[in-house]
Amino acid sequence: MNDSSRQAKFLKDYAPPNYLIDAVALDVSLAPKAARVASTLTIRPNPEAAKTGQPLVLDGEALTLQRIALNGKEFAPGDYTLSPGSLTIEAPPAESFTLEVVTLCDPEANTELSGLYRSNGTYCTQCEPEGFRRITYFVDRPDVLAVCTVRIEGDRDTTPVLLSNGNPVASGDIPGNRHYAVWHDPFPKPSYLFALVGGDLASIHDTFTTAAGRKVALAIYVEPGKEDRCGWAMESLKRAMRWDEERFGLEYDLDVFNIVAVSDFNMGAMENKGLNIFNDKLVLARPDTASDADYASIESVIAHEYFHNWTGDRVTCRDWFQLCLKEGLTVFRDQEFTGDVRMGPVERIITARLLKTHQFPEDAGPLAHPVRPASYIEINNFYTSTVYEKGAEVCRMLQTLLGRDAFRKGLDLYFERHDGEAATVEDFVSAMADASGRDLTQFMRWYTQSGTPELACSLDYDPHRKTARLKVSQVVPPTPGQSSKEPMHIPLKVGLIGANGDELPLKIDGEELAEGLLEVTEREQVFEFQNVPAPPTPSLLRDFSAPVRLTTNLNPDQVEFLMMHDSDPFNRWQAAQTYANNLMTAAARSGLDTGPVTGTEAGRLAKALATTVRDETLGAAYRAEALKLPSESDVARELGHDVDTDAIHAARGALRAKIGDTIGDTLAEIYQAATPPGPFSPDPESAGLRALRNAALDLLTATETDAAIDRAMRHYREASNMTDAIIALSILSHLQSPVRDEALEDFYKRWQDEPLVLDKWFAVQARATRPDSVETVRGLLGHPKFSLKNPNRVRALIGSFAQANPSGFNRADGEGYRLLADQALAIDRFNPHVAARLLGAFESWHTLERRRQAHAKAALESLANQELSTDSYEIVSKTLAGT
Ligand code: PHE
Ligand code: ZN
């Protein structure tokens, strides 16, 4: 396959657009099979363009052209050229002109869910990154910003609600049971932020008064009957609006802010100006249908999309290579928000765990790319954890290095300079450098070099000089297309802990080190701490101050000491994780010998965990995190090569059982005691208590004694909220016991007509680690309630299996790989975006032991021999090409 869409695009080839579009007036008439879009564009040659007199090339896909006129004059067929993907006008006027284009598109046939489509009868749009061209012909790139007015017309009965960006300006009836609404967005924006919704939707309303006194009407639109599940999203929105004012001085700028929840959506949610469109999974919550985890993701995604109003909408991206400019920064902002409204240290743990689980493998595999990629074939494939989560870490490191105040000044300067513009990463970093007076040249490598830096630290104590020397070396491993790397600028937060657990003063060259922050800039560096009275234990990379892999010369006793005494909550947690990981990797390496995870060292880990969970000063949510052992994928990542997922599963299972057995009394006490009082409330404290209790239950059940299984089943039966019910179901799902089937059946009967809850039922079974999990998933593919067309259902069943069931997906006979390949191929025919995302699950195939590698490779090769979409072609070919 060699069509032109398969060619890589390069950042270095960026050129400004030849034409600018200052204003757009759209007139959209909604109809299921032929929506008519009349667009009037005010266009002028771009004074910044390299050459004048260039042809005007408009992007357009899956459109039927009905009419085209320039300055009111109808075109003859020879005045323009239509080709797949574009409409070219060879010689447009040299001055500003008006272009009118009328096209038809087919919302019902739109299975890609990009452009204008229907979800359960509701008309909605998704334009980022390149969907607007599926609605009308346009210069569909983010550096063309236009002021937009939209008139929407639809049936009064089936589409009583008509929404678009900006503020509502007019509405009325039209004969023939039709009606219309006009919306105007005064803020110039790129086409990817356009949105439109038409449907029979219910809504809840509220208001928010900004710090400046502007009263904003807030609304959330959902399918009728779901209004009772919007309260949490609305509260989250108001919290986010207030927080952005207080923390960053950023206020909302329109009269209305609307959110719409739809059930078919490729991603989580979308920040269209004034009209955020959400996957309903990230809006709808009621105690009986949503878990604490759902409540938490709703809060953070509502905030994320809202925060985009400034970081993304007011200042947007010049080109798609700059995606991290809006995404990394906005994720950083939503993480800071969550840290403030919940428990900071716990959030840091959750964030770091997520980064290590998803981003580290990406950075170590064939799909590794810099936070700002230098090339792509299909931009849809670059909404990755590197761009999002590592991109957020890069912003966090800036804040750490500059300090909060200077970082805030830098952000203020960035808005002052670029409001209303399409900016670059350089613009952002320059604002930070100028506001702080710091040289960030070396820091820029975080945006251009891929791969996770490996930081090796060792501490030596000199009892005569009373000094502690910390040797630090860094290596950035080679990644595809980047064989040699330059050293990075790494903020390294450290502490030295005395024998009694006290923090020792950190003195370097006679000066006290502020907040324990070291700046690593060279390949090899030595930091010498003075006046250290006795041999200390170093606590390194506190608060996970940089997204690096750390290795140290700490011995097991020192790690154990840290898990009891480190005053940095992150590192205290990390110490236990490291300890557990070391035991599990040792066991997994020695095949099926579980000695390391059942012996005395495992017993020591169990006792340290007991000390932590009994320490009530620590907070329930934190103690719950402490009880969660590193996942099977964490262990696989630590191993790095010759991965045998069965050995890892066995090792982790044995360690869990050992802990459940050794500290069973403590866990049982916790289980009895940690019940939140009163009726269900999703607040972080109550959620923390539930998490602690459920983490205890999980380890208790790992022993698989009859009593433990009975307890889990009782937990399921007595659950008065989804959090407890789904945890119990998930714990039971791994067992070979009739109660498992009983619970699954009960859950299905109760929730079969609630799509979001039914997704959980599919997901629990897909994740269950049982020898027949491939067959279970295959069976569920044929379930009457399963559909390949709904992305949430696909992710629940196929996504969960491939991403969250390592021993099932990587089954030694290769059946897991074949299942994924078959299903992804089927989906690729109608929704390439979702298919390509699923195929990302092959990214670590090169780390597997030989037999599994061969099966994975065969599955990938069988895909490569098929007719694939550009999206899937890019993933498959790069994954096969390897590192
Ligand atoms: N821009 C969205 C967000 O992160 C994600 C998204 C990308 C949604 C592409 C749809 C399509 O907030
Ligand atoms: Zn985003």
Tab-separated table of C-alpha atoms in Angstrom, residues 151-458:
chain	number	residue	atom	x	y	z
A	151	ARG	CA	-27.310	28.402	12.128
A	152	ILE	CA	-28.666	24.919	12.786
A	153	GLU	CA	-31.990	23.677	11.562
A	154	GLY	CA	-33.677	20.448	12.578
A	155	ASP	CA	-36.964	18.664	13.268
A	156	ARG	CA	-38.778	20.114	16.239
A	157	ASP	CA	-39.802	16.661	17.512
A	158	THR	CA	-36.599	14.695	17.097
A	159	THR	CA	-34.110	17.526	17.638
A	160	PRO	CA	-35.658	20.014	20.063
A	161	VAL	CA	-32.161	20.858	21.376
A	162	LEU	CA	-29.788	22.590	18.943
A	163	LEU	CA	-26.364	23.631	20.279
A	164	SER	CA	-23.104	24.995	18.963
A	165	ASN	CA	-20.066	26.978	20.111
A	166	GLY	CA	-20.199	30.423	21.694
A	167	ASN	CA	-23.367	32.221	22.767
A	168	PRO	CA	-26.937	31.668	21.575
A	169	VAL	CA	-28.166	34.628	19.523
A	170	ALA	CA	-31.470	33.631	17.929
A	171	SER	CA	-33.931	30.790	17.561
A	172	GLY	CA	-37.380	30.203	16.112
A	173	ASP	CA	-39.811	27.959	14.332
A	174	ILE	CA	-39.930	27.079	10.671
A	175	PRO	CA	-43.025	25.753	8.927
A	176	GLY	CA	-43.125	21.978	8.479
A	177	ASN	CA	-42.337	21.084	12.095
A	178	ARG	CA	-38.780	22.396	11.803
A	179	HIS	CA	-36.970	24.944	13.943
A	180	TYR	CA	-33.591	26.648	14.086
A	181	ALA	CA	-31.041	28.140	16.438
A	182	VAL	CA	-28.203	30.554	15.750
A	183	TRP	CA	-24.967	30.539	17.732
A	184	HIS	CA	-22.091	32.972	17.556
A	185	ASP	CA	-18.611	32.389	18.893
A	186	PRO	CA	-16.703	35.686	19.125
A	187	PHE	CA	-13.369	33.978	19.813
A	188	PRO	CA	-11.400	33.080	16.700
A	189	LYS	CA	-10.739	29.366	16.780
A	190	PRO	CA	-9.378	26.598	14.599
A	191	SER	CA	-11.788	24.191	12.932
A	192	TYR	CA	-10.951	21.332	15.299
A	193	LEU	CA	-12.757	23.189	18.105
A	194	PHE	CA	-16.009	23.431	16.173
A	195	ALA	CA	-18.990	21.491	17.534
A	196	LEU	CA	-22.653	21.072	16.953
A	197	VAL	CA	-25.320	18.977	18.656
A	198	GLY	CA	-28.942	18.300	17.759
A	199	GLY	CA	-31.155	15.934	19.666
A	200	ASP	CA	-33.943	15.143	22.005
A	201	LEU	CA	-31.979	15.672	25.179
A	202	ALA	CA	-32.801	16.305	28.804
A	203	SER	CA	-30.704	18.771	30.774
A	204	ILE	CA	-29.779	20.096	34.168
A	205	HIS	CA	-28.900	23.750	34.703
A	206	ASP	CA	-26.902	25.842	37.116
A	207	THR	CA	-25.005	29.115	37.145
A	208	PHE	CA	-21.518	30.256	37.970
A	209	THR	CA	-20.464	33.800	38.715
A	210	THR	CA	-16.884	34.498	37.733
A	211	ALA	CA	-14.473	36.500	39.891
A	212	ALA	CA	-15.107	39.455	37.592
A	213	GLY	CA	-18.862	39.119	38.182
A	214	ARG	CA	-19.873	37.569	34.855
A	215	LYS	CA	-22.817	35.261	35.300
A	216	VAL	CA	-22.424	32.089	33.264
A	217	ALA	CA	-25.308	29.727	32.502
A	218	LEU	CA	-24.139	26.129	32.880
A	219	ALA	CA	-25.959	23.148	31.437
A	220	ILE	CA	-25.394	19.434	31.015
A	221	TYR	CA	-27.375	17.629	28.295
A	222	VAL	CA	-27.997	13.896	28.418
A	223	GLU	CA	-30.389	11.287	27.063
A	224	PRO	CA	-33.817	11.686	28.688
A	225	GLY	CA	-34.088	9.706	31.916
A	226	LYS	CA	-30.434	10.242	32.840
A	227	GLU	CA	-30.799	13.688	34.389
A	228	ASP	CA	-30.460	12.187	37.844
A	229	ARG	CA	-26.869	11.211	37.045
A	230	CYS	CA	-25.473	14.636	36.208
A	231	GLY	CA	-25.132	16.233	39.629
A	232	TRP	CA	-21.555	15.184	40.259
A	233	ALA	CA	-20.379	16.412	36.868
A	234	MET	CA	-21.993	19.791	37.514
A	235	GLU	CA	-20.411	20.103	40.955
A	236	SER	CA	-17.075	19.125	39.483
A	237	LEU	CA	-17.429	21.767	36.799
A	238	LYS	CA	-18.083	24.522	39.310
A	239	ARG	CA	-15.156	23.417	41.451
A	240	ALA	CA	-12.901	23.457	38.405
A	241	MET	CA	-14.072	26.926	37.349
A	242	ARG	CA	-13.365	28.349	40.789
A	243	TRP	CA	-10.029	26.590	41.078
A	244	ASP	CA	-8.729	27.930	37.768
A	245	GLU	CA	-9.520	31.461	38.926
A	246	GLU	CA	-7.810	30.979	42.262
A	247	ARG	CA	-4.768	29.076	41.145
A	248	PHE	CA	-4.072	30.535	37.713
A	249	GLY	CA	-6.232	33.682	37.548
A	250	LEU	CA	-8.089	32.242	34.546
A	251	GLU	CA	-11.771	33.101	34.148
A	252	TYR	CA	-14.460	31.848	31.826
A	253	ASP	CA	-15.222	34.095	28.881
A	254	LEU	CA	-18.642	33.271	27.345
A	255	ASP	CA	-22.213	33.624	28.653
A	256	VAL	CA	-22.872	29.900	28.514
A	257	PHE	CA	-20.962	26.707	29.066
A	258	ASN	CA	-22.585	23.536	27.798
A	259	ILE	CA	-21.679	19.901	28.209
A	260	VAL	CA	-23.296	17.115	26.198
A	261	ALA	CA	-22.923	13.413	26.992
A	262	VAL	CA	-23.165	10.913	24.131
A	263	SER	CA	-22.884	7.142	24.234
A	264	ASP	CA	-20.741	6.630	21.128
A	265	PHE	CA	-17.441	8.473	21.387
A	266	ASN	CA	-13.951	7.488	20.293
A	267	MET	CA	-12.181	9.152	23.197
A	268	GLY	CA	-12.977	10.483	26.663
A	269	ALA	CA	-14.181	13.976	25.929
A	270	MET	CA	-13.580	17.033	23.759
A	271	GLU	CA	-12.937	20.656	24.630
A	272	ASN	CA	-14.925	22.387	21.823
A	273	LYS	CA	-15.243	26.063	22.689
A	274	GLY	CA	-18.217	26.560	25.005
A	275	LEU	CA	-19.636	23.144	24.051
A	276	ASN	CA	-17.704	20.248	25.508
A	277	ILE	CA	-18.825	16.879	24.205
A	278	PHE	CA	-18.283	13.899	26.466
A	279	ASN	CA	-18.337	10.162	26.382
A	280	ASP	CA	-21.279	9.534	28.727
A	281	LYS	CA	-19.036	7.337	30.864
A	282	LEU	CA	-17.307	10.543	31.993
A	283	VAL	CA	-20.469	12.428	32.933
A	284	LEU	CA	-23.071	10.036	34.303
A	285	ALA	CA	-22.794	8.917	37.910
A	286	ARG	CA	-25.163	7.683	40.574
A	287	PRO	CA	-24.034	5.772	43.682
A	288	ASP	CA	-25.589	2.528	42.463
A	289	THR	CA	-24.169	2.754	38.912
A	290	ALA	CA	-20.786	4.449	39.265
A	291	SER	CA	-17.779	3.491	41.360
A	292	ASP	CA	-15.511	5.833	43.283
A	293	ALA	CA	-13.032	5.466	40.443
A	294	ASP	CA	-15.723	6.654	38.019
A	295	TYR	CA	-16.523	9.641	40.224
A	296	ALA	CA	-12.832	10.517	40.323
A	297	SER	CA	-12.378	10.288	36.552
A	298	ILE	CA	-15.493	12.348	35.938
A	299	GLU	CA	-14.158	15.067	38.211
A	300	SER	CA	-10.773	15.134	36.557
A	301	VAL	CA	-11.972	14.952	32.944
A	302	ILE	CA	-14.651	17.613	33.469
A	303	ALA	CA	-11.857	19.783	34.873
A	304	HIS	CA	-9.469	18.829	32.065
A	305	GLU	CA	-11.856	19.836	29.300
A	306	TYR	CA	-12.822	23.009	31.120
A	307	PHE	CA	-9.155	23.966	31.631
A	308	HIS	CA	-8.628	23.620	27.881
A	309	ASN	CA	-10.681	26.779	27.501
A	310	TRP	CA	-7.433	28.644	28.141
A	311	THR	CA	-4.786	26.044	27.414
A	312	GLY	CA	-5.978	24.866	24.036
A	313	ASP	CA	-8.803	27.166	22.996
A	314	ARG	CA	-7.672	30.733	23.821
A	315	VAL	CA	-4.111	29.727	22.993
A	316	THR	CA	-4.136	26.859	20.547
A	317	CYS	CA	-1.491	24.806	18.708
A	318	ARG	CA	0.236	25.932	15.530
A	319	ASP	CA	0.327	22.379	14.149
A	320	TRP	CA	-0.370	18.872	15.425
A	321	PHE	CA	3.264	18.284	16.310
A	322	GLN	CA	2.625	20.761	19.138
A	323	LEU	CA	-0.167	18.620	20.596
A	324	CYS	CA	1.583	18.413	23.983
A	325	LEU	CA	1.436	22.191	24.213
A	326	LYS	CA	-2.243	21.910	25.003
A	327	GLU	CA	-2.487	18.329	26.255
A	328	GLY	CA	0.565	18.037	28.493
A	329	LEU	CA	-0.136	21.420	30.031
A	330	THR	CA	-3.823	20.709	30.519
A	331	VAL	CA	-3.173	17.304	32.065
A	332	PHE	CA	-0.686	18.974	34.403
A	333	ARG	CA	-3.367	21.501	35.325
A	334	ASP	CA	-6.011	18.834	35.948
A	335	GLN	CA	-3.529	16.852	38.060
A	336	GLU	CA	-2.828	19.922	40.168
A	337	PHE	CA	-6.566	20.463	40.555
A	338	THR	CA	-7.140	16.877	41.623
A	339	GLY	CA	-4.208	17.086	44.033
A	340	ASP	CA	-5.804	20.152	45.628
A	341	VAL	CA	-9.392	18.903	45.875
A	342	ARG	CA	-8.364	15.383	46.877
A	343	MET	CA	-5.246	14.165	48.650
A	344	GLY	CA	-2.100	15.457	46.982
A	345	PRO	CA	0.325	12.653	47.851
A	346	VAL	CA	-2.187	9.945	46.947
A	347	GLU	CA	-2.842	11.614	43.614
A	348	ARG	CA	0.876	11.763	42.949
A	349	ILE	CA	1.098	8.023	43.546
A	350	ILE	CA	-1.800	7.327	41.207
A	351	THR	CA	-0.321	9.571	38.514
A	352	ALA	CA	3.148	8.067	38.772
A	353	ARG	CA	1.786	4.532	38.693
A	354	LEU	CA	-0.206	5.348	35.566
A	355	LEU	CA	2.817	6.874	33.889
A	356	LYS	CA	5.001	3.886	34.674
A	357	THR	CA	2.367	1.404	33.560
A	358	HIS	CA	1.507	3.016	30.234
A	359	GLN	CA	4.103	5.578	29.264
A	360	PHE	CA	7.297	3.770	30.265
A	361	PRO	CA	6.525	0.751	28.043
A	362	GLU	CA	5.610	3.074	25.189
A	363	ASP	CA	8.920	4.915	25.618
A	364	ALA	CA	10.805	1.615	25.679
A	365	GLY	CA	9.110	0.075	22.657
A	366	PRO	CA	8.758	0.388	18.906
A	367	LEU	CA	6.214	3.214	19.143
A	368	ALA	CA	8.451	5.462	21.262
A	369	HIS	CA	8.309	9.110	20.235
A	370	PRO	CA	9.279	12.415	21.789
A	371	VAL	CA	6.740	14.432	23.797
A	372	ARG	CA	6.738	16.569	20.693
A	373	PRO	CA	6.955	14.089	17.819
A	374	ALA	CA	9.059	15.090	14.826
A	375	SER	CA	6.977	13.067	12.375
A	376	TYR	CA	3.767	11.112	12.084
A	377	ILE	CA	1.810	9.202	9.486
A	378	GLU	CA	-1.609	9.500	11.163
A	379	ILE	CA	-1.995	12.166	13.851
A	380	ASN	CA	-4.812	10.190	15.482
A	381	ASN	CA	-2.145	7.735	16.625
A	382	PHE	CA	-0.376	10.417	18.658
A	383	TYR	CA	-2.925	10.984	21.393
A	384	THR	CA	-0.579	8.925	23.505
A	385	SER	CA	0.481	8.701	27.094
A	386	THR	CA	3.815	10.194	26.036
A	387	VAL	CA	2.137	13.336	24.701
A	388	TYR	CA	-0.385	13.511	27.549
A	389	GLU	CA	1.200	12.072	30.672
A	390	LYS	CA	4.887	12.568	30.003
A	391	GLY	CA	3.934	15.972	28.584
A	392	ALA	CA	2.339	16.766	31.948
A	393	GLU	CA	5.475	15.627	33.785
A	394	VAL	CA	7.521	18.015	31.671
A	395	CYS	CA	5.312	20.911	32.816
A	396	ARG	CA	5.575	19.691	36.406
A	397	MET	CA	9.383	19.611	36.152
A	398	LEU	CA	9.311	23.204	34.936
A	399	GLN	CA	7.258	24.165	37.957
A	400	THR	CA	9.672	22.277	40.209
A	401	LEU	CA	12.760	23.890	38.689
A	402	LEU	CA	11.378	27.428	38.485
A	403	GLY	CA	9.293	27.365	41.639
A	404	ARG	CA	5.550	27.850	41.751
A	405	ASP	CA	5.633	31.640	41.562
A	406	ALA	CA	7.946	31.903	38.587
A	407	PHE	CA	6.016	29.138	36.819
A	408	ARG	CA	2.808	31.102	37.310
A	409	LYS	CA	4.508	34.254	35.973
A	410	GLY	CA	5.665	32.268	32.974
A	411	LEU	CA	2.153	31.077	32.298
A	412	ASP	CA	0.804	34.632	32.637
A	413	LEU	CA	3.387	35.805	30.136
A	414	TYR	CA	2.483	32.981	27.759
A	415	PHE	CA	-1.176	34.110	27.755
A	416	GLU	CA	-0.198	37.756	27.471
A	417	ARG	CA	1.888	37.015	24.407
A	418	HIS	CA	-0.239	34.414	22.655
A	419	ASP	CA	-3.901	34.888	23.537
A	420	GLY	CA	-5.901	34.379	20.354
A	421	GLU	CA	-2.981	32.726	18.598
A	422	ALA	CA	-1.705	29.317	17.552
A	423	ALA	CA	1.532	28.765	19.451
A	424	THR	CA	4.463	26.364	19.656
A	425	VAL	CA	6.326	24.588	22.414
A	426	GLU	CA	9.145	27.114	21.900
A	427	ASP	CA	6.701	29.951	22.634
A	428	PHE	CA	5.711	28.267	25.886
A	429	VAL	CA	9.233	27.522	27.042
A	430	SER	CA	10.432	31.024	26.060
A	431	ALA	CA	7.719	32.557	28.219
A	432	MET	CA	8.891	30.373	31.121
A	433	ALA	CA	12.541	31.313	30.508
A	434	ASP	CA	11.819	35.022	30.159
A	435	ALA	CA	9.602	35.176	33.236
A	436	SER	CA	12.099	33.315	35.404
A	437	GLY	CA	15.387	34.454	33.941
A	438	ARG	CA	16.451	30.828	33.582
A	439	ASP	CA	18.167	29.250	30.630
A	440	LEU	CA	15.963	26.374	29.485
A	441	THR	CA	17.937	25.379	26.412
A	442	GLN	CA	18.951	22.016	27.807
A	443	PHE	CA	15.509	21.486	29.285
A	444	MET	CA	14.046	21.610	25.747
A	445	ARG	CA	15.477	18.100	25.223
A	446	TRP	CA	12.513	16.768	27.183
A	447	TYR	CA	10.415	17.702	24.160
A	448	THR	CA	12.732	16.314	21.499
A	449	GLN	CA	14.433	13.193	22.898
A	450	SER	CA	12.332	10.081	23.362
A	451	GLY	CA	13.060	7.283	25.806
A	452	THR	CA	12.902	7.184	29.579
A	453	PRO	CA	16.132	8.465	31.135
A	454	GLU	CA	17.817	5.973	33.424
A	455	LEU	CA	19.192	7.560	36.537
A	456	ALA	CA	21.661	5.586	38.634
A	457	CYS	CA	22.356	6.919	42.110
A	458	SER	CA	24.743	5.697	44.745
